[in-house]
C-alpha positions as a Python dict, from the first residue, in 0.01 Angstrom:
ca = {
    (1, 'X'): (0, 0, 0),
    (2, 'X'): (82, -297, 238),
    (3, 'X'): (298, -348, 551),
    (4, 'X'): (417, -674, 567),
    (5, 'X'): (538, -826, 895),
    (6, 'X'): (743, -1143, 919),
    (7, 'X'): (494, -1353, 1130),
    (8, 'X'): (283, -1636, 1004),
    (9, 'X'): (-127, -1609, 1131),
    (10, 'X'): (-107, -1966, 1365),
    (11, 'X'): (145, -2134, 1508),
    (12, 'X'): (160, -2515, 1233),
    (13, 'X'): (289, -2832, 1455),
    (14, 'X'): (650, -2956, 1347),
    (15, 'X'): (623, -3329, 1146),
    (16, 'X'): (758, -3626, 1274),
    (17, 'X'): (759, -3797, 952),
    (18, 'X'): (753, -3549, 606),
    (19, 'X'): (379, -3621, 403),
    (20, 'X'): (456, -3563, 33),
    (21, 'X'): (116, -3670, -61),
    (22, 'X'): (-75, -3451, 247),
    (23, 'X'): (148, -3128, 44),
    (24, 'X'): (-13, -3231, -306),
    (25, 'X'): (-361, -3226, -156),
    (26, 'X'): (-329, -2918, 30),
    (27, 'X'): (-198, -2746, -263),
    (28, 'X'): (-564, -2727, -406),
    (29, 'X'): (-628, -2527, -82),
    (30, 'X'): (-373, -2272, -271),
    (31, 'X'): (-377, -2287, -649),
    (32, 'X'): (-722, -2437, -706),
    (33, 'X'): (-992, -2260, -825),
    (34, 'X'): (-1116, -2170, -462),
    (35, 'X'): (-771, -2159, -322),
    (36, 'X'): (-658, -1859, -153),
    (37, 'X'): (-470, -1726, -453),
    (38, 'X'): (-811, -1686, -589),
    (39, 'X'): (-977, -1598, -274),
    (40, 'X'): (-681, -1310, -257),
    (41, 'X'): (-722, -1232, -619),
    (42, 'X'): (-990, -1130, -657),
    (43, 'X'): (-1101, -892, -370),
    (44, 'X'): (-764, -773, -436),
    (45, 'X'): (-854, -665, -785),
    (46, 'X'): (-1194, -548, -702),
    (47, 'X'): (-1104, -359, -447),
    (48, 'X'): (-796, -160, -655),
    (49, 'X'): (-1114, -93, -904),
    (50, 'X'): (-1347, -28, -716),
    (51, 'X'): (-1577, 297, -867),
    (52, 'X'): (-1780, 491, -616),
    (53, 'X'): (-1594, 389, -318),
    (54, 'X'): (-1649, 691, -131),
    (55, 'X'): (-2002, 728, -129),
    (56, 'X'): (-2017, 306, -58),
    (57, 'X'): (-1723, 316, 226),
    (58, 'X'): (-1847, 41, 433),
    (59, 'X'): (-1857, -194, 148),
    (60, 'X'): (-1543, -122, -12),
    (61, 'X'): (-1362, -148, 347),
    (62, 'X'): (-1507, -496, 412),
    (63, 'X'): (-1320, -607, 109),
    (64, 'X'): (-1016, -417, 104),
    (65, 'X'): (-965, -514, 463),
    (66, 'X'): (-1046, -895, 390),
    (67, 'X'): (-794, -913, 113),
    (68, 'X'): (-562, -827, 332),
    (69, 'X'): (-648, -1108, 595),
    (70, 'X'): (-634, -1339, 219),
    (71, 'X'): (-235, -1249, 177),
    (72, 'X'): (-184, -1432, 526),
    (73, 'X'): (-383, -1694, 446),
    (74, 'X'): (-149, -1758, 111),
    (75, 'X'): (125, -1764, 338),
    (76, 'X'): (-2, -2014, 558),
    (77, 'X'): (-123, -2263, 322),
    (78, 'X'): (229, -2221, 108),
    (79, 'X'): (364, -2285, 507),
    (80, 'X'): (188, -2619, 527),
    (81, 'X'): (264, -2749, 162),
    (82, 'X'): (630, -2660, 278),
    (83, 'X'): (647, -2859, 628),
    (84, 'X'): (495, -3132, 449),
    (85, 'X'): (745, -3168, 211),
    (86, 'X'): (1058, -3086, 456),
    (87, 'X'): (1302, -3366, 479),
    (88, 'X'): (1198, -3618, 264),
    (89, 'X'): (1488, -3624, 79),
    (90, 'X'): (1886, -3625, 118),
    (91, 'X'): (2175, -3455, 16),
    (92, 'X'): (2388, -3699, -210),
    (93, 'X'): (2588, -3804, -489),
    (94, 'X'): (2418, -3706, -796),
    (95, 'X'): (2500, -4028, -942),
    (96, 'X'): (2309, -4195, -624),
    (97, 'X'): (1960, -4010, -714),
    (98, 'X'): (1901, -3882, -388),
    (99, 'X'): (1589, -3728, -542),
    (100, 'X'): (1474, -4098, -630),
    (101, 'X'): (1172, -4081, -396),
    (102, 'X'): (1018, -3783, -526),
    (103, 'X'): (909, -3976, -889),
    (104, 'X'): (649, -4212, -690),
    (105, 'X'): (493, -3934, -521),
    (106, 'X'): (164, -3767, -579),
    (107, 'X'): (314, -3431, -730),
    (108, 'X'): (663, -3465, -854),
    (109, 'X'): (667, -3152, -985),
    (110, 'X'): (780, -3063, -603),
    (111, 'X'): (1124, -3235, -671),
    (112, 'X'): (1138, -3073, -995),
    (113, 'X'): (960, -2729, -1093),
    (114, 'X'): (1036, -2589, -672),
    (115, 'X'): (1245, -2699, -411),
    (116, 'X'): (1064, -2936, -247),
    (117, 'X'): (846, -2593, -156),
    (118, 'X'): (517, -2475, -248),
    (119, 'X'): (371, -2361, -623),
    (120, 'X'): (71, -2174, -762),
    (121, 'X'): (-143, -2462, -823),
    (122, 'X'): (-362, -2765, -761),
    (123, 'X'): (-349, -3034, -602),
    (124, 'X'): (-296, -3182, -979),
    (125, 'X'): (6, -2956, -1063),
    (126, 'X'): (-214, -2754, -1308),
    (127, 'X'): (-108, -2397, -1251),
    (128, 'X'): (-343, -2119, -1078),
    (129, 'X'): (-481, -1885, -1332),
    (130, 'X'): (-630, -1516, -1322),
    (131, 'X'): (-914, -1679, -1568),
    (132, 'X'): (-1009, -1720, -1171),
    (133, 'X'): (-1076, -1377, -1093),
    (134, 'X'): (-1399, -1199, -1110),
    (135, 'X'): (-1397, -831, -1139),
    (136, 'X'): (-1760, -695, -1305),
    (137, 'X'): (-1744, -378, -1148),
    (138, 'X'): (-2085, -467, -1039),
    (139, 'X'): (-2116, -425, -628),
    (140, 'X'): (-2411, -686, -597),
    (141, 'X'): (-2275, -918, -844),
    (142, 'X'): (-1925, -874, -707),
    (143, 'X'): (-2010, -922, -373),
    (144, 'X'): (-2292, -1251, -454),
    (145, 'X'): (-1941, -1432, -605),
    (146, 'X'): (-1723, -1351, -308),
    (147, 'X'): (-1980, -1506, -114),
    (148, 'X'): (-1998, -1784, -381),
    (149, 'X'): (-1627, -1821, -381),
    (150, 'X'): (-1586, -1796, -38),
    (151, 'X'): (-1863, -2125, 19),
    (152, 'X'): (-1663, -2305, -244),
    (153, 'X'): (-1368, -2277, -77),
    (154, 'X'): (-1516, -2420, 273),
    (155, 'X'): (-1627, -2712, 66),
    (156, 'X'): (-1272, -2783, -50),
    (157, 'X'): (-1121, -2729, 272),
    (158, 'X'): (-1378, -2982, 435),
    (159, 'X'): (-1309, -3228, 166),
    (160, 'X'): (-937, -3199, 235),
    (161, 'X'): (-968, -3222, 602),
    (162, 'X'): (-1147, -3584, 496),
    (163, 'X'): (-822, -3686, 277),
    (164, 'X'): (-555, -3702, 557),
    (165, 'X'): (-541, -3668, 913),
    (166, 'X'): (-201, -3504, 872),
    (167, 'X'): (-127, -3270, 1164),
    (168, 'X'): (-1, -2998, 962),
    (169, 'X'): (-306, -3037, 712),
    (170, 'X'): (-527, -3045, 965),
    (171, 'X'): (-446, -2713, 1200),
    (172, 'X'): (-448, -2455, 890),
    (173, 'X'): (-762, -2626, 766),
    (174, 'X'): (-906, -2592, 1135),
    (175, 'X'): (-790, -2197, 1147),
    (176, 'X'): (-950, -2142, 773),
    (177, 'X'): (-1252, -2329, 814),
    (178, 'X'): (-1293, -2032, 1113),
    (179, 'X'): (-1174, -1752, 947),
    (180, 'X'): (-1312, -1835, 600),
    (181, 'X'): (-1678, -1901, 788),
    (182, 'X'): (-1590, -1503, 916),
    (183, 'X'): (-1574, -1441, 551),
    (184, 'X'): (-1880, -1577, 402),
    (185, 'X'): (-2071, -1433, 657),
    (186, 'X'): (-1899, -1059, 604),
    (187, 'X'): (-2005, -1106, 239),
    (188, 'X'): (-2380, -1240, 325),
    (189, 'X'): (-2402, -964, 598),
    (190, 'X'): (-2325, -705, 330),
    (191, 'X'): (-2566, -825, 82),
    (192, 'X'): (-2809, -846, 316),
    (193, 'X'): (-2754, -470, 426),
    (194, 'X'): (-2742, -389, -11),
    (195, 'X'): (-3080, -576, -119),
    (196, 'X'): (-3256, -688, 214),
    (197, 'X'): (-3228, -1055, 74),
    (198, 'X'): (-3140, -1245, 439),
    (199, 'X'): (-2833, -1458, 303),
    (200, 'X'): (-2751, -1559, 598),
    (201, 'X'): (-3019, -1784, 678),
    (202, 'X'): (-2877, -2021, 384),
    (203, 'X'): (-2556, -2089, 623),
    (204, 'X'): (-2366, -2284, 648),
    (205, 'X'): (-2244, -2368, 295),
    (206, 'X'): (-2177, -2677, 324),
    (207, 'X'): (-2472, -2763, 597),
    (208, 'X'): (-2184, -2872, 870),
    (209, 'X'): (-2106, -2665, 1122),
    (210, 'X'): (-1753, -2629, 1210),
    (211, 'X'): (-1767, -2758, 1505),
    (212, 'X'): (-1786, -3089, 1354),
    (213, 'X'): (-1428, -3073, 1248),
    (214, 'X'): (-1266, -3135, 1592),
    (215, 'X'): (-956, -2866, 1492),
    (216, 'X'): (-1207, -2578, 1441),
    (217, 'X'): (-1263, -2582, 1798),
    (218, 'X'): (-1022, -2395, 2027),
    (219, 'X'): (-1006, -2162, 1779),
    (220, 'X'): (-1371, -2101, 1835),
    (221, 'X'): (-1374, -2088, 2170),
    (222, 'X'): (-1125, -1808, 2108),
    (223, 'X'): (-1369, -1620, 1934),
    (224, 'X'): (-1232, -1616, 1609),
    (225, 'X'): (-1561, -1698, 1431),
    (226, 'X'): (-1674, -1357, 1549),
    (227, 'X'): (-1400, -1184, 1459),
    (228, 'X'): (-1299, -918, 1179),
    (229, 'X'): (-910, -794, 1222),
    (230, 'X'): (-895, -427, 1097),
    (231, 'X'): (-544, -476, 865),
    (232, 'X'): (-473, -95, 931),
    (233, 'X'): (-397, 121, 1211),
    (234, 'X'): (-582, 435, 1034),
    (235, 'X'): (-809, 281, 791),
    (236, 'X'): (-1083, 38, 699),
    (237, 'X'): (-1277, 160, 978),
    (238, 'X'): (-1675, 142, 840),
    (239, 'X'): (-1656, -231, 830),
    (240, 'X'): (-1848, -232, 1156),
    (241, 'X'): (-2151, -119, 996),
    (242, 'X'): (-2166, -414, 793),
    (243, 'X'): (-2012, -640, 1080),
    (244, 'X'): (-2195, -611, 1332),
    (245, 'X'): (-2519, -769, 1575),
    (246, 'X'): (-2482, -1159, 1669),
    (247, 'X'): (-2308, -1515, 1539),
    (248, 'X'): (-2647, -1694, 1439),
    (249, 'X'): (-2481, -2022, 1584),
    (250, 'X'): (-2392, -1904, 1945),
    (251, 'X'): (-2597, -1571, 1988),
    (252, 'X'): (-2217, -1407, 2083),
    (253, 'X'): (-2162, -1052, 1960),
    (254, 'X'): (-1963, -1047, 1641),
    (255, 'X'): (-1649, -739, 1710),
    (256, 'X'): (-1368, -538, 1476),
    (257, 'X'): (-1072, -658, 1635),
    (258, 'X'): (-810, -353, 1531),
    (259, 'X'): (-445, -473, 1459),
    (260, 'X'): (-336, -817, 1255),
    (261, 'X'): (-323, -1104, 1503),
    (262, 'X'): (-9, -1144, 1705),
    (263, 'X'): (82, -1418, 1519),
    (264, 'X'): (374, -1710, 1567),
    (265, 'X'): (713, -1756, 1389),
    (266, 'X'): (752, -1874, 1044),
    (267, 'X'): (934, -2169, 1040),
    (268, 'X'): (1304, -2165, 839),
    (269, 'X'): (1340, -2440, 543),
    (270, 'X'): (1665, -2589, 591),
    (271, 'X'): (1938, -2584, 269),
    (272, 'X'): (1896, -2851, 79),
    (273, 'X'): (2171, -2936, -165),
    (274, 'X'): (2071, -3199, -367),
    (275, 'X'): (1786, -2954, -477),
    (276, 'X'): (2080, -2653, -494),
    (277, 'X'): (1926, -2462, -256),
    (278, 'X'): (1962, -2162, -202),
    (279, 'X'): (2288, -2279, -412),
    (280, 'X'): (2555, -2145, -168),
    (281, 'X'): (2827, -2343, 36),
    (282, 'X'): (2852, -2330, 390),
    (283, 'X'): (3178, -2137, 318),
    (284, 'X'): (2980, -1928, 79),
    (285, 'X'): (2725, -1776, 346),
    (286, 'X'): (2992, -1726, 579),
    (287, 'X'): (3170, -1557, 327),
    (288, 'X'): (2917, -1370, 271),
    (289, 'X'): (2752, -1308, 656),
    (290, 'X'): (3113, -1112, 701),
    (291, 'X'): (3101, -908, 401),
    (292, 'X'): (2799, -783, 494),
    (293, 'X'): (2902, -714, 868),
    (294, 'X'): (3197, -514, 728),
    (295, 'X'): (2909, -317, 494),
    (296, 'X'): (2729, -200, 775),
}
């Protein structure tokens, strides 16, 4: 089961301006092929199937654990997509078109299919599918595509950091490009401890460091490349004999961190009308706030 607390992973700077064009490209970062749907997808599956997982504990708690690190990681792109689009359009007579803007830009199906919000899929508006998900049942294979998955999903968050210096685009990319590193090496780590192959002398995947990506960089000096969260206050806790010894890049002592991170507020979308959102007057919600008051 999950707990779920209402707290996004990073603090994401407010937008002067709104970016429709940044939100279409960092869709791909969530309904691509190496989004974090996928990403989430499929350790999520693999680990609800996972056969032997007693005997293999270590290995099935690395990616139980991660998948639940992958759910906040949804959040947080869907976050960015969202502040990118916020307030490019205006409430207005429908006669007026006050959605007029939204036909020029990159993904119109953000003034159409959603609310000016986020959807499950690429940059290109084609929808994520679970032909993405990779579930052979076999640990060595399962865990070589993670780590396959996990390097193509650096490469498309590198790419995307290229696109657009957006602010918005640029902090979560930052914070993945750390935490997804975490993640490729987890998955290299535990190969390496299955088959004695040393995986992680191919690394990086892309060969960039991410220190060359100038928003990767406090979060480093945080630690957070070194870092595993334990998602449980009882569980998950043989991932340290996978995770364990030194970063290769800095010689620093990679550490289980137990507990989610603390975390920032998740920023409220403001109604918007001429997309009949949420669809209730101002009279309406007040309406309602004091029916509800009088329930409790």
């Amino acid at each position: 089961m999950f707990m779920r607390m209402d707290r996004l992973l990073i603090d994401i700077p407010r937008l002067k301006e709104p970016d429709p064009n940044a939100a279409a490209a960092i869709q791909e970062l969530l309904g691509g092929k190496f989004g974090e749907m996928s990403t989430l997808n499929n350790y999520l599956h693999q680990s609800f199937n996972f056969r032997g997982r007693n005997k293999v504990r270590p290995f099935y708690d690395l990616v139980a654990n991660i998948t639940a690190e992958e759910l906040g990681h949804v959040e947080l792109v869907t976050t960015a997509v969202n502040m990118c689009l916020e307030g490019y359009t205006k409430p207005g007579d429908p006669d007026d078109a006050p959605l007029k803007k939204g036909k020029d830009m990159r993904n119109s199906h953000h003034f159409i299919a959603s609310a000016q919000t986020s959807m499950l899929a690429n940059s290109m508006g084609q929808p994520w599918t679970g032909d993405y998900v990779f579930n052979s049942g076999n640990l060595v294979l399962d865990l070589l595509h993670n780590f396959f998955l996990e390097c193509g999903a650096r490469t498309h968050k590198m790419r995307v950091y290229e696109m657009t210096d957006n602010p918005v685009a640029r902090e979560i990319v930052g914070y993945l490009l750390v935490r997804g590193g975490v993640h490729v090496m987890a998955y290299a780590k535990a190969l390496e401890k299955l088959t004695g192959v040393e995986m992680t002398k191919m690394l990086p995947i892309p060969n960039l460091e991410n220190k060359a990506f100038s928003e990767t960089r406090k979060f480093e000096e945080k630690g957070l490349h070194r870092a595993i969260y334990r998602f449980s206050p009882n569980d998950y806790k043989e991932i340290d004999k996978i995770w364990n010894g030194v970063h290769p890049e800095d010689g620093q002592p990679l550490y289980v961190k137990d507990g989610p991170p603390e975390g920032a507020p998740i920023p409220d979308l403001e109604e918007k009308p001429e997309m009949f959102s949420p669809g209730l007057s101002s009279e309406e919600i007040e309406e309602l706030a004091a029916r509800l008051s009088r329930n409790i």
